GROMACS .gro file of C-alpha atoms in nm:
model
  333
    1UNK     CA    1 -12.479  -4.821   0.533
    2UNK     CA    2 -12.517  -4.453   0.373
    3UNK     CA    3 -12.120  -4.302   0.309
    4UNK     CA    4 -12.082  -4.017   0.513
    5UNK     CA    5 -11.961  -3.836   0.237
    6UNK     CA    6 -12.220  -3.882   0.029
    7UNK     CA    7 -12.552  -3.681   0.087
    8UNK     CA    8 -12.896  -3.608  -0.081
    9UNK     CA    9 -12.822  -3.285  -0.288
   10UNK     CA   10 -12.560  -3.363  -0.514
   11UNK     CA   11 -12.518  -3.352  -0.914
   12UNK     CA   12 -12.286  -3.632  -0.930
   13UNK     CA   13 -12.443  -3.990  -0.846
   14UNK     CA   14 -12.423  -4.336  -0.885
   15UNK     CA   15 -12.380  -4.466  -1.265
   16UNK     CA   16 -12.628  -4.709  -1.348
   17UNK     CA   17 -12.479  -4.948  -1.608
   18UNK     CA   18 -12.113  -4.929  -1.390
   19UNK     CA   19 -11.849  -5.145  -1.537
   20UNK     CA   20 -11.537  -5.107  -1.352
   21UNK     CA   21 -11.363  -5.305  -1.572
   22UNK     CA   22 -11.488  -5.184  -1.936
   23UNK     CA   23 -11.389  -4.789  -1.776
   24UNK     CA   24 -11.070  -4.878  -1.662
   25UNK     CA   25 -10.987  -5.030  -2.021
   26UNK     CA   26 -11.169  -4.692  -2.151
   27UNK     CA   27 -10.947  -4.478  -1.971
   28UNK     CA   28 -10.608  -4.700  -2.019
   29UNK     CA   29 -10.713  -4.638  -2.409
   30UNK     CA   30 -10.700  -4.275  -2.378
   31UNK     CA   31 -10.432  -4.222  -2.188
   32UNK     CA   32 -10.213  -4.456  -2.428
   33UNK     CA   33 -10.320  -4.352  -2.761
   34UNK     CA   34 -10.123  -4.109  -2.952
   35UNK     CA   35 -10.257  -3.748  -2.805
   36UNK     CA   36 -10.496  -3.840  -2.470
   37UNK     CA   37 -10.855  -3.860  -2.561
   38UNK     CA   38 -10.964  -3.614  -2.283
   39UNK     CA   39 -11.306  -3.603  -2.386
   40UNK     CA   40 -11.320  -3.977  -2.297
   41UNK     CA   41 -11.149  -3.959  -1.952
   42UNK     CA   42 -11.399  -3.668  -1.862
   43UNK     CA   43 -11.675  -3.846  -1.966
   44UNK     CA   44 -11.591  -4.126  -1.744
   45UNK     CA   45 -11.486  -3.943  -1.409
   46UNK     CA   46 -11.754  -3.707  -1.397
   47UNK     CA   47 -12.028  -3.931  -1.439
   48UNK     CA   48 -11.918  -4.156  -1.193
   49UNK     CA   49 -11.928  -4.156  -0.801
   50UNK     CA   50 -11.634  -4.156  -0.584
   51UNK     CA   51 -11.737  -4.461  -0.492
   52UNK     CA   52 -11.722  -4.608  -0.828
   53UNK     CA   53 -11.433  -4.423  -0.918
   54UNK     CA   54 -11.249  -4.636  -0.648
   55UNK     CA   55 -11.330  -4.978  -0.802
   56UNK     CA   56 -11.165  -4.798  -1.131
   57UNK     CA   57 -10.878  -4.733  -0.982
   58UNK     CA   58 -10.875  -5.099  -0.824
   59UNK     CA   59 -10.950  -5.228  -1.147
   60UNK     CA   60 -10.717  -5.005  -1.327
   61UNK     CA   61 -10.401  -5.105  -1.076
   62UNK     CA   62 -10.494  -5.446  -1.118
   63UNK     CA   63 -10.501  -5.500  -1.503
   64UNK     CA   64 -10.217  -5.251  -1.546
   65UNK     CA   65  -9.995  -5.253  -1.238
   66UNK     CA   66  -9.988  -4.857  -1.224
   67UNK     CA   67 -10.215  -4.612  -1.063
   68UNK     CA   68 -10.425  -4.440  -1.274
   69UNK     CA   69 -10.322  -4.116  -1.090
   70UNK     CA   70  -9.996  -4.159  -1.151
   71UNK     CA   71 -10.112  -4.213  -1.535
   72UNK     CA   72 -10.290  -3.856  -1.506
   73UNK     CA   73 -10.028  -3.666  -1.384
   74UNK     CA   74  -9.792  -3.781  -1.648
   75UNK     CA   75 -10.059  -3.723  -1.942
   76UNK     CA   76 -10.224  -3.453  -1.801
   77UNK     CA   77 -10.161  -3.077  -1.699
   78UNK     CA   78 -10.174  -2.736  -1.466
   79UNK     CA   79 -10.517  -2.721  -1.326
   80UNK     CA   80 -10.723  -2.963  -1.526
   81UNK     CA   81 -10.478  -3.262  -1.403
   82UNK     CA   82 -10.491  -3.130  -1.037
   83UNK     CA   83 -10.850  -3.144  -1.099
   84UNK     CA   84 -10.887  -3.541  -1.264
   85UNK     CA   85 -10.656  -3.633  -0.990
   86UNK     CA   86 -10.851  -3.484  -0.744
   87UNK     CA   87 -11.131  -3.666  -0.914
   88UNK     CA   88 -10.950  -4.066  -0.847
   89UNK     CA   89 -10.924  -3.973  -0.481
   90UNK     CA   90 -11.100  -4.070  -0.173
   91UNK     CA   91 -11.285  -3.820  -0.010
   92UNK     CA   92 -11.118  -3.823   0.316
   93UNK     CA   93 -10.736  -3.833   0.126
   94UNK     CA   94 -10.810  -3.550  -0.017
   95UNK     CA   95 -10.892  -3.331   0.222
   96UNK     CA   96 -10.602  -3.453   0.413
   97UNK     CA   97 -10.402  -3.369   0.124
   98UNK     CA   98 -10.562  -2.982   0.104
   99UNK     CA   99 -10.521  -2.931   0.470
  100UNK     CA  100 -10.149  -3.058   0.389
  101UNK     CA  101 -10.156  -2.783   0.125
  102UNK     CA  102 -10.278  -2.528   0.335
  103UNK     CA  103 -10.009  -2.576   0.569
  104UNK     CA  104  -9.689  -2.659   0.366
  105UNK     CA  105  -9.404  -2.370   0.288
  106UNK     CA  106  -9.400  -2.021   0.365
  107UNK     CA  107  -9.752  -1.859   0.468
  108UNK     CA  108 -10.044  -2.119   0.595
  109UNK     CA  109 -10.404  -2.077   0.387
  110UNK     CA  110 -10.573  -2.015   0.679
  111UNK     CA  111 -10.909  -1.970   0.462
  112UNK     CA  112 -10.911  -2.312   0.325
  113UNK     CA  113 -10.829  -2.441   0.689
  114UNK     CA  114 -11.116  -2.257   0.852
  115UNK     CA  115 -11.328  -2.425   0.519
  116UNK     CA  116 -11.268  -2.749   0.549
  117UNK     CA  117 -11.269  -2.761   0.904
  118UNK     CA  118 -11.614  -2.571   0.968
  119UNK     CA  119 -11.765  -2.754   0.711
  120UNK     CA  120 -11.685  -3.104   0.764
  121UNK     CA  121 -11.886  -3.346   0.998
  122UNK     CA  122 -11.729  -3.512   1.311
  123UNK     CA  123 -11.722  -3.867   1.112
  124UNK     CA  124 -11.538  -3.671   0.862
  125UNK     CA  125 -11.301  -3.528   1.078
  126UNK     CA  126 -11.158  -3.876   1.226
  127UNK     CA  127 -11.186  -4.017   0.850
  128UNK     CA  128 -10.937  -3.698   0.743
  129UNK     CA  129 -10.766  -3.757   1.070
  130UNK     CA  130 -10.685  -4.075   1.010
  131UNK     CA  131 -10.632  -4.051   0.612
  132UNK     CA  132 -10.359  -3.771   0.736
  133UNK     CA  133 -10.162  -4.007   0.979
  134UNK     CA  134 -10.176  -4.252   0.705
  135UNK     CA  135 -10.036  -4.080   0.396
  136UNK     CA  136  -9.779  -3.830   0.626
  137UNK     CA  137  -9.702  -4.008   0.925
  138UNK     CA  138  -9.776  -3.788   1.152
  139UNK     CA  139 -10.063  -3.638   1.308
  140UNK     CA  140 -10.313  -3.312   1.189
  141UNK     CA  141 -10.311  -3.170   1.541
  142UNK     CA  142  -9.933  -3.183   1.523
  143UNK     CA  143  -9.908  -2.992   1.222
  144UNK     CA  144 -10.207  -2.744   1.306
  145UNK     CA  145  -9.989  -2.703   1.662
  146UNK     CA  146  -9.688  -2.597   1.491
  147UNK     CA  147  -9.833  -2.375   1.207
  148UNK     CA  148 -10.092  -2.173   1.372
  149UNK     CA  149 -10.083  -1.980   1.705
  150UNK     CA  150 -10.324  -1.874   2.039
  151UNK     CA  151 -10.686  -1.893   2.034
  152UNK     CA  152 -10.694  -2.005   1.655
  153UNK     CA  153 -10.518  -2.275   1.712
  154UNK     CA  154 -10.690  -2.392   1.997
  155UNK     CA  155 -11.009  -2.348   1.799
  156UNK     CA  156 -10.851  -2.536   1.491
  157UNK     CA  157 -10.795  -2.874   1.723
  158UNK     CA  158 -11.099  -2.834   1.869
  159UNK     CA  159 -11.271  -2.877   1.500
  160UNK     CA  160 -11.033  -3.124   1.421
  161UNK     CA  161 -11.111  -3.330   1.730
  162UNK     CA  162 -11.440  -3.411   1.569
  163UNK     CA  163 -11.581  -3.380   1.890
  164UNK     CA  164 -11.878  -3.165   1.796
  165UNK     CA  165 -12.219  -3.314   1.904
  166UNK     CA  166 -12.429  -3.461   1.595
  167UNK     CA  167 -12.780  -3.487   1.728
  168UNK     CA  168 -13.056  -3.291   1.601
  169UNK     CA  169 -13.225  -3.256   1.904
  170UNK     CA  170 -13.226  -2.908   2.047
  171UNK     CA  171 -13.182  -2.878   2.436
  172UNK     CA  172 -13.351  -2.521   2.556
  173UNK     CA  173 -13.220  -2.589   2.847
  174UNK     CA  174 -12.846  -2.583   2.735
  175UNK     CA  175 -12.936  -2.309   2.485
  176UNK     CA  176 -13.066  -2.077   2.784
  177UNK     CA  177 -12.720  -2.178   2.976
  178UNK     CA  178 -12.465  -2.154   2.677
  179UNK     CA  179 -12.629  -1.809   2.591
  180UNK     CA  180 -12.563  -1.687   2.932
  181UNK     CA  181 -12.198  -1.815   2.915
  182UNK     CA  182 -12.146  -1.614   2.596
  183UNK     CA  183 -12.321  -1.347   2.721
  184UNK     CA  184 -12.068  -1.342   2.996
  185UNK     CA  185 -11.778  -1.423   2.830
  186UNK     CA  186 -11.827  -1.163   2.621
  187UNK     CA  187 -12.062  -0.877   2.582
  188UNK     CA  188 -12.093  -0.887   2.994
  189UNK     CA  189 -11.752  -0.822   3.093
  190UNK     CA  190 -11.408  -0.592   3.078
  191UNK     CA  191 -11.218  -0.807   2.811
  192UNK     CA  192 -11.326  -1.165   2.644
  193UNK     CA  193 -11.335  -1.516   2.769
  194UNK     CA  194 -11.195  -1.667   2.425
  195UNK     CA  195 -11.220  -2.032   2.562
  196UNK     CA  196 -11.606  -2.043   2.625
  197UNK     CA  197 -11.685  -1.889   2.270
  198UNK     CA  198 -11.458  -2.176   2.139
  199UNK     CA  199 -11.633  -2.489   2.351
  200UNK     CA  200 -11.973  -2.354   2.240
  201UNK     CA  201 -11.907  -2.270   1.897
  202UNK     CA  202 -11.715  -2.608   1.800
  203UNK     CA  203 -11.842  -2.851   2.069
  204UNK     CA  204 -12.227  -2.795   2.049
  205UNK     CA  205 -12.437  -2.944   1.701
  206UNK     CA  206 -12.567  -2.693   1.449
  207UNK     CA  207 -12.926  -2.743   1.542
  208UNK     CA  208 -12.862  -2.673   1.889
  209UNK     CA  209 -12.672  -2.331   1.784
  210UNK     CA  210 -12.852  -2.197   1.505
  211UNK     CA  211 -13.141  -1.946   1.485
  212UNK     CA  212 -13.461  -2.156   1.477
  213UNK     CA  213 -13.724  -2.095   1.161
  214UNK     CA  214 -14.016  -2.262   1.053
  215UNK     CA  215 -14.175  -2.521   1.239
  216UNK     CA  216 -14.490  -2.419   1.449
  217UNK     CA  217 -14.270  -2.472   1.770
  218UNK     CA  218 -13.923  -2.454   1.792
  219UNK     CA  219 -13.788  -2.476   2.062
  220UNK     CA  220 -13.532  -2.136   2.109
  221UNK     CA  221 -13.145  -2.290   2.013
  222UNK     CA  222 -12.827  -2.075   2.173
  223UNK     CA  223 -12.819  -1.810   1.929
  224UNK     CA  224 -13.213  -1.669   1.943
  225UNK     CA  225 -13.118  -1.690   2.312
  226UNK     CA  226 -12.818  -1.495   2.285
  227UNK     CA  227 -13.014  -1.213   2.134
  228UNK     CA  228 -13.296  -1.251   2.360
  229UNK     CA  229 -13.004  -1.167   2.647
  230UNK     CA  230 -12.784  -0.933   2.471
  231UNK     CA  231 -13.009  -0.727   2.204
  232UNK     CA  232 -12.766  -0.787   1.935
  233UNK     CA  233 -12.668  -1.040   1.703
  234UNK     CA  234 -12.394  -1.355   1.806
  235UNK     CA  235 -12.196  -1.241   1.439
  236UNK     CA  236 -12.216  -0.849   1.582
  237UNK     CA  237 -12.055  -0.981   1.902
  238UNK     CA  238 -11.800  -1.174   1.751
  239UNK     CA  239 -11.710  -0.913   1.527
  240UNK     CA  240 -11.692  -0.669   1.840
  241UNK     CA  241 -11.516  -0.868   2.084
  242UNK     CA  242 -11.246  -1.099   1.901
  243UNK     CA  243 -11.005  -1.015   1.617
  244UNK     CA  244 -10.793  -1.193   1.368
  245UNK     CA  245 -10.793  -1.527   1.243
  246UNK     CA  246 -10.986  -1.660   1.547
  247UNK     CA  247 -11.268  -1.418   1.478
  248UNK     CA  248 -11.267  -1.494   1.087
  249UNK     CA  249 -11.326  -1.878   1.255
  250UNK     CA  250 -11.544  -1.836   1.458
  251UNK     CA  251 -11.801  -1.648   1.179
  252UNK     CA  252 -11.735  -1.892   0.939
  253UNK     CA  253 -11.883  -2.126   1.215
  254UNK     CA  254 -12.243  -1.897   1.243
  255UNK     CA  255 -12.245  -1.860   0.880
  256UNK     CA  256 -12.207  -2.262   0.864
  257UNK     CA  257 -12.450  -2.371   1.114
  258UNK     CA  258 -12.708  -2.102   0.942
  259UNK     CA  259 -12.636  -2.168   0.564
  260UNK     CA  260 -12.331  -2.412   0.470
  261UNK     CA  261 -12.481  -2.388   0.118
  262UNK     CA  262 -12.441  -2.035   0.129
  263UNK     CA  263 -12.119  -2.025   0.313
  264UNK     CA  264 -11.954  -2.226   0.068
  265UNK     CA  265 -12.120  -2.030  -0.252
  266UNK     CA  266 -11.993  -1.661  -0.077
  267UNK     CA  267 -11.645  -1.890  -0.092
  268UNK     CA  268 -11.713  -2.009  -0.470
  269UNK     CA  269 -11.775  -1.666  -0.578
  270UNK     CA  270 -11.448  -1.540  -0.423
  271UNK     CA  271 -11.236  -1.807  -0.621
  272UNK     CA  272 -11.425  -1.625  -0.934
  273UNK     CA  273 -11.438  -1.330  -0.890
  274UNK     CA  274 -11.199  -1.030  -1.002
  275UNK     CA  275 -10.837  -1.090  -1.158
  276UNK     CA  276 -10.700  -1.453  -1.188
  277UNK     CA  277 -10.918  -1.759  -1.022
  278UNK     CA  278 -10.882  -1.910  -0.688
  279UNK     CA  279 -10.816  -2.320  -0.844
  280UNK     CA  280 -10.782  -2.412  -0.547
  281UNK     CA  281 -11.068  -2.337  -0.345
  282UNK     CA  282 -11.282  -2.362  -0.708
  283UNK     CA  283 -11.161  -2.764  -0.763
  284UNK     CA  284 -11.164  -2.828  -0.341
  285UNK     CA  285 -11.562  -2.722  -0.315
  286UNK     CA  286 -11.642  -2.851  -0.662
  287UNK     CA  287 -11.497  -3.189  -0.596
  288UNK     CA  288 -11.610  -3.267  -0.258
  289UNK     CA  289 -11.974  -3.128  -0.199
  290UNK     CA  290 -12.042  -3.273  -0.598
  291UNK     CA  291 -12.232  -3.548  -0.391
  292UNK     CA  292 -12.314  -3.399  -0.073
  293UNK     CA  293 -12.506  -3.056  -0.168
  294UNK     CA  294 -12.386  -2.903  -0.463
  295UNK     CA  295 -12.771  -2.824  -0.621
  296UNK     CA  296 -12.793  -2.625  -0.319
  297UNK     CA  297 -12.451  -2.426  -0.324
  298UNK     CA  298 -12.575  -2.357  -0.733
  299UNK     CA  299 -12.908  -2.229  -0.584
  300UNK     CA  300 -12.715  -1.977  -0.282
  301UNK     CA  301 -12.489  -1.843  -0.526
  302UNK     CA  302 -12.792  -1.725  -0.810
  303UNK     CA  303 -12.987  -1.599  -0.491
  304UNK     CA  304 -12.706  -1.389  -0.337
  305UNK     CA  305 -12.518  -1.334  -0.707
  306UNK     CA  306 -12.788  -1.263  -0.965
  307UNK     CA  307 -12.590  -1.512  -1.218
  308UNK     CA  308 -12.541  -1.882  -1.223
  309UNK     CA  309 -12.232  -2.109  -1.074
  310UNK     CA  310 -12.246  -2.234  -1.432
  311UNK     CA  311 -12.227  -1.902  -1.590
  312UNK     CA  312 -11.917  -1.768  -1.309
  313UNK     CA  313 -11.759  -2.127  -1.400
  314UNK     CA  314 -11.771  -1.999  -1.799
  315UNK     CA  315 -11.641  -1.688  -1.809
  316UNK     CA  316 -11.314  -1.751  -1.562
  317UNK     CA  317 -11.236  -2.090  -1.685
  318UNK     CA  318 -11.124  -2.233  -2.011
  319UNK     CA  319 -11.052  -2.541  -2.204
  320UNK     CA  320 -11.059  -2.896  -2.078
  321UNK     CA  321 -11.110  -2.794  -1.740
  322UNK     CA  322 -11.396  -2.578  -1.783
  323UNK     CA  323 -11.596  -2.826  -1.936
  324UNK     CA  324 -11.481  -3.084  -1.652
  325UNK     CA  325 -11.632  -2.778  -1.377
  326UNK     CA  326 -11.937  -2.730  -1.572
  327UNK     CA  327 -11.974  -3.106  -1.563
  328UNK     CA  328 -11.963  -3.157  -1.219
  329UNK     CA  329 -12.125  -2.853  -1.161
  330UNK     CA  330 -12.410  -3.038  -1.334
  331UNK     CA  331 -12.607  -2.713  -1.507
  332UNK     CA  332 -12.735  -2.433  -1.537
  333UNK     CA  333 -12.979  -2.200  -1.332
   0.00000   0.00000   0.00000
């Protein structure tokens, strides 16, 4: 069975002569050697899966009795080791481990929150889910419920529910109704219906929401339907009617369900831009779309940009972590 996590437009795939074995005695070699040989544990990591990075670290915690993470973050430094590390670790672990981030000491990232939680399938919600409760003993929704407030929050455990609908059929039907609903919750009436906006928004499946294009018919999803009602746009509305973190949410969800490619590219190009990098957001959307749709993330950001990912990558990043980026970024364009 296909891995959830893995989809059809990434730059990091299988390796074809894999040897789990021969690269975990690779990597114990330059890690132990006098000085690490960092060329050697880049090569390695970023021409491998996840997948096959897992039988490494098997491999590697068999024939040496340590994890190889461990091993990295005692060899290794600031944001390239953050980024090898990230590199050993299962998909769903780490965004557990981000969201953890996110919400740990004084302040929560609500930006990275609403990213990873827009962007991440159902199945990869109750993966994360479940990774969380494992490695922190206690639940997401728990620590979502005590670090964020009102209709965000509500939103939030919604998403993290991974309860939204994954068909790709498109019901007009439903479209017709949950436009109307909007329409009323919103637009329609003295003050907003905040719960509606969230059931529709994080309950229904991006086909069934977004604005259809191209095929000869296409059946009309919720949001041509919404302007067919209203006149205006669902992003205008949501801009007009909500406020705040919810509303920030809630636009991250249109963008998704329109472009995640572009979503997470505007996102990339944040991290880079201006004084100081964002690591990480950079290392979070590098690492986990490398095998789900980075190609098409690198072909958003030169559409909306004017430069390459590769080139952004060059200029704000240095040393043995900017050639691990521009290696998992996987060229230029």
């Amino acid at each position: 069975m296909a891995s959830i996590w893995v989809g059809h437009r990434g730059t990091v795939r299988d390796y074809p002569d894999f040897s789990p074995s021969v690269d975990a005695e690779a990597i114990q070699k330059a890690i132990r050697g006098i000085g690490t040989d960092e060329k050697m544990l880049i090569s390695i990591l970023t021409e491998r899966s996840n997948a096959q990075r897992q039988l490494i670290v098997k491999e590697y915690q068999a024939a040496y009795g340590k994890e190889l993470k461990d091993d990295l973050k005692g060899d290794l430094s600031g944001h390239f080791e953050h980024l090898m590390v990230a590199l050993v670790t299962p998909p769903a672990v780490f965004d557990a481990k981000q969201l953890k981030k996110s919400m740990k000491g004084a302040g929560t990232n609500e930006d990275a929150l609403i990213e990873i939680l827009t962007t991440r399938t159902s199945r990869q919600m109750k993966d994360i889910s479940q990774a969380y409760y494992t490695v922190y003993k206690k639940s997401l929704g728990d620590d979502i419920s005590s670090e964020t407030s009102g209709d965000f929050r509500k939103a939030l455990l919604t998403l993290a529910d991974g309860r939204r609908d994954e068909s790709l059929k498109v019901d007009e039907h439903l479209a017709k109704q949950d436009a109307q609903i909007l329409y009323k919750a919103g637009e329609n009436r003295w003050g907003t219906d905040e719960d509606k906006f969230t059931e529709i928004l994080c309950l229904r499946s991006f086909p069934q929401l977004k604005l259809s294009t191209n095929s000869h018919y296409n059946p009309l999803c919720s949001f041509d339907e919404y302007r067919n009602i209203s006149q205006k746009d669902i992003v205008d509305s949501i801009k007009g009617e909500l406020s705040g973190h919810f509303e920030d949410l809630l636009l991250a969800i249109v963008n998704c369900v329109r472009n995640t490619p572009a979503f997470l590219a505007e996102r990339l190009h944040r991290a880079l831009k201006g004084i100081g990098t964002d690591e990480f957001t950079l290392n979070r959307i590098m690492v986990s779309r490398s095998e789900i749709d980075l190609l098409d993330i690198r072909t958003e950001f030169k559409k909306h940009y004017g430069y390459s990912l590769y080139s952004a990558i060059k200029s704000d990043t240095s040393g043995d972590y900017e050639i691990t980026l521009l290696k998992i970024c996987g060229g230029d364009d």
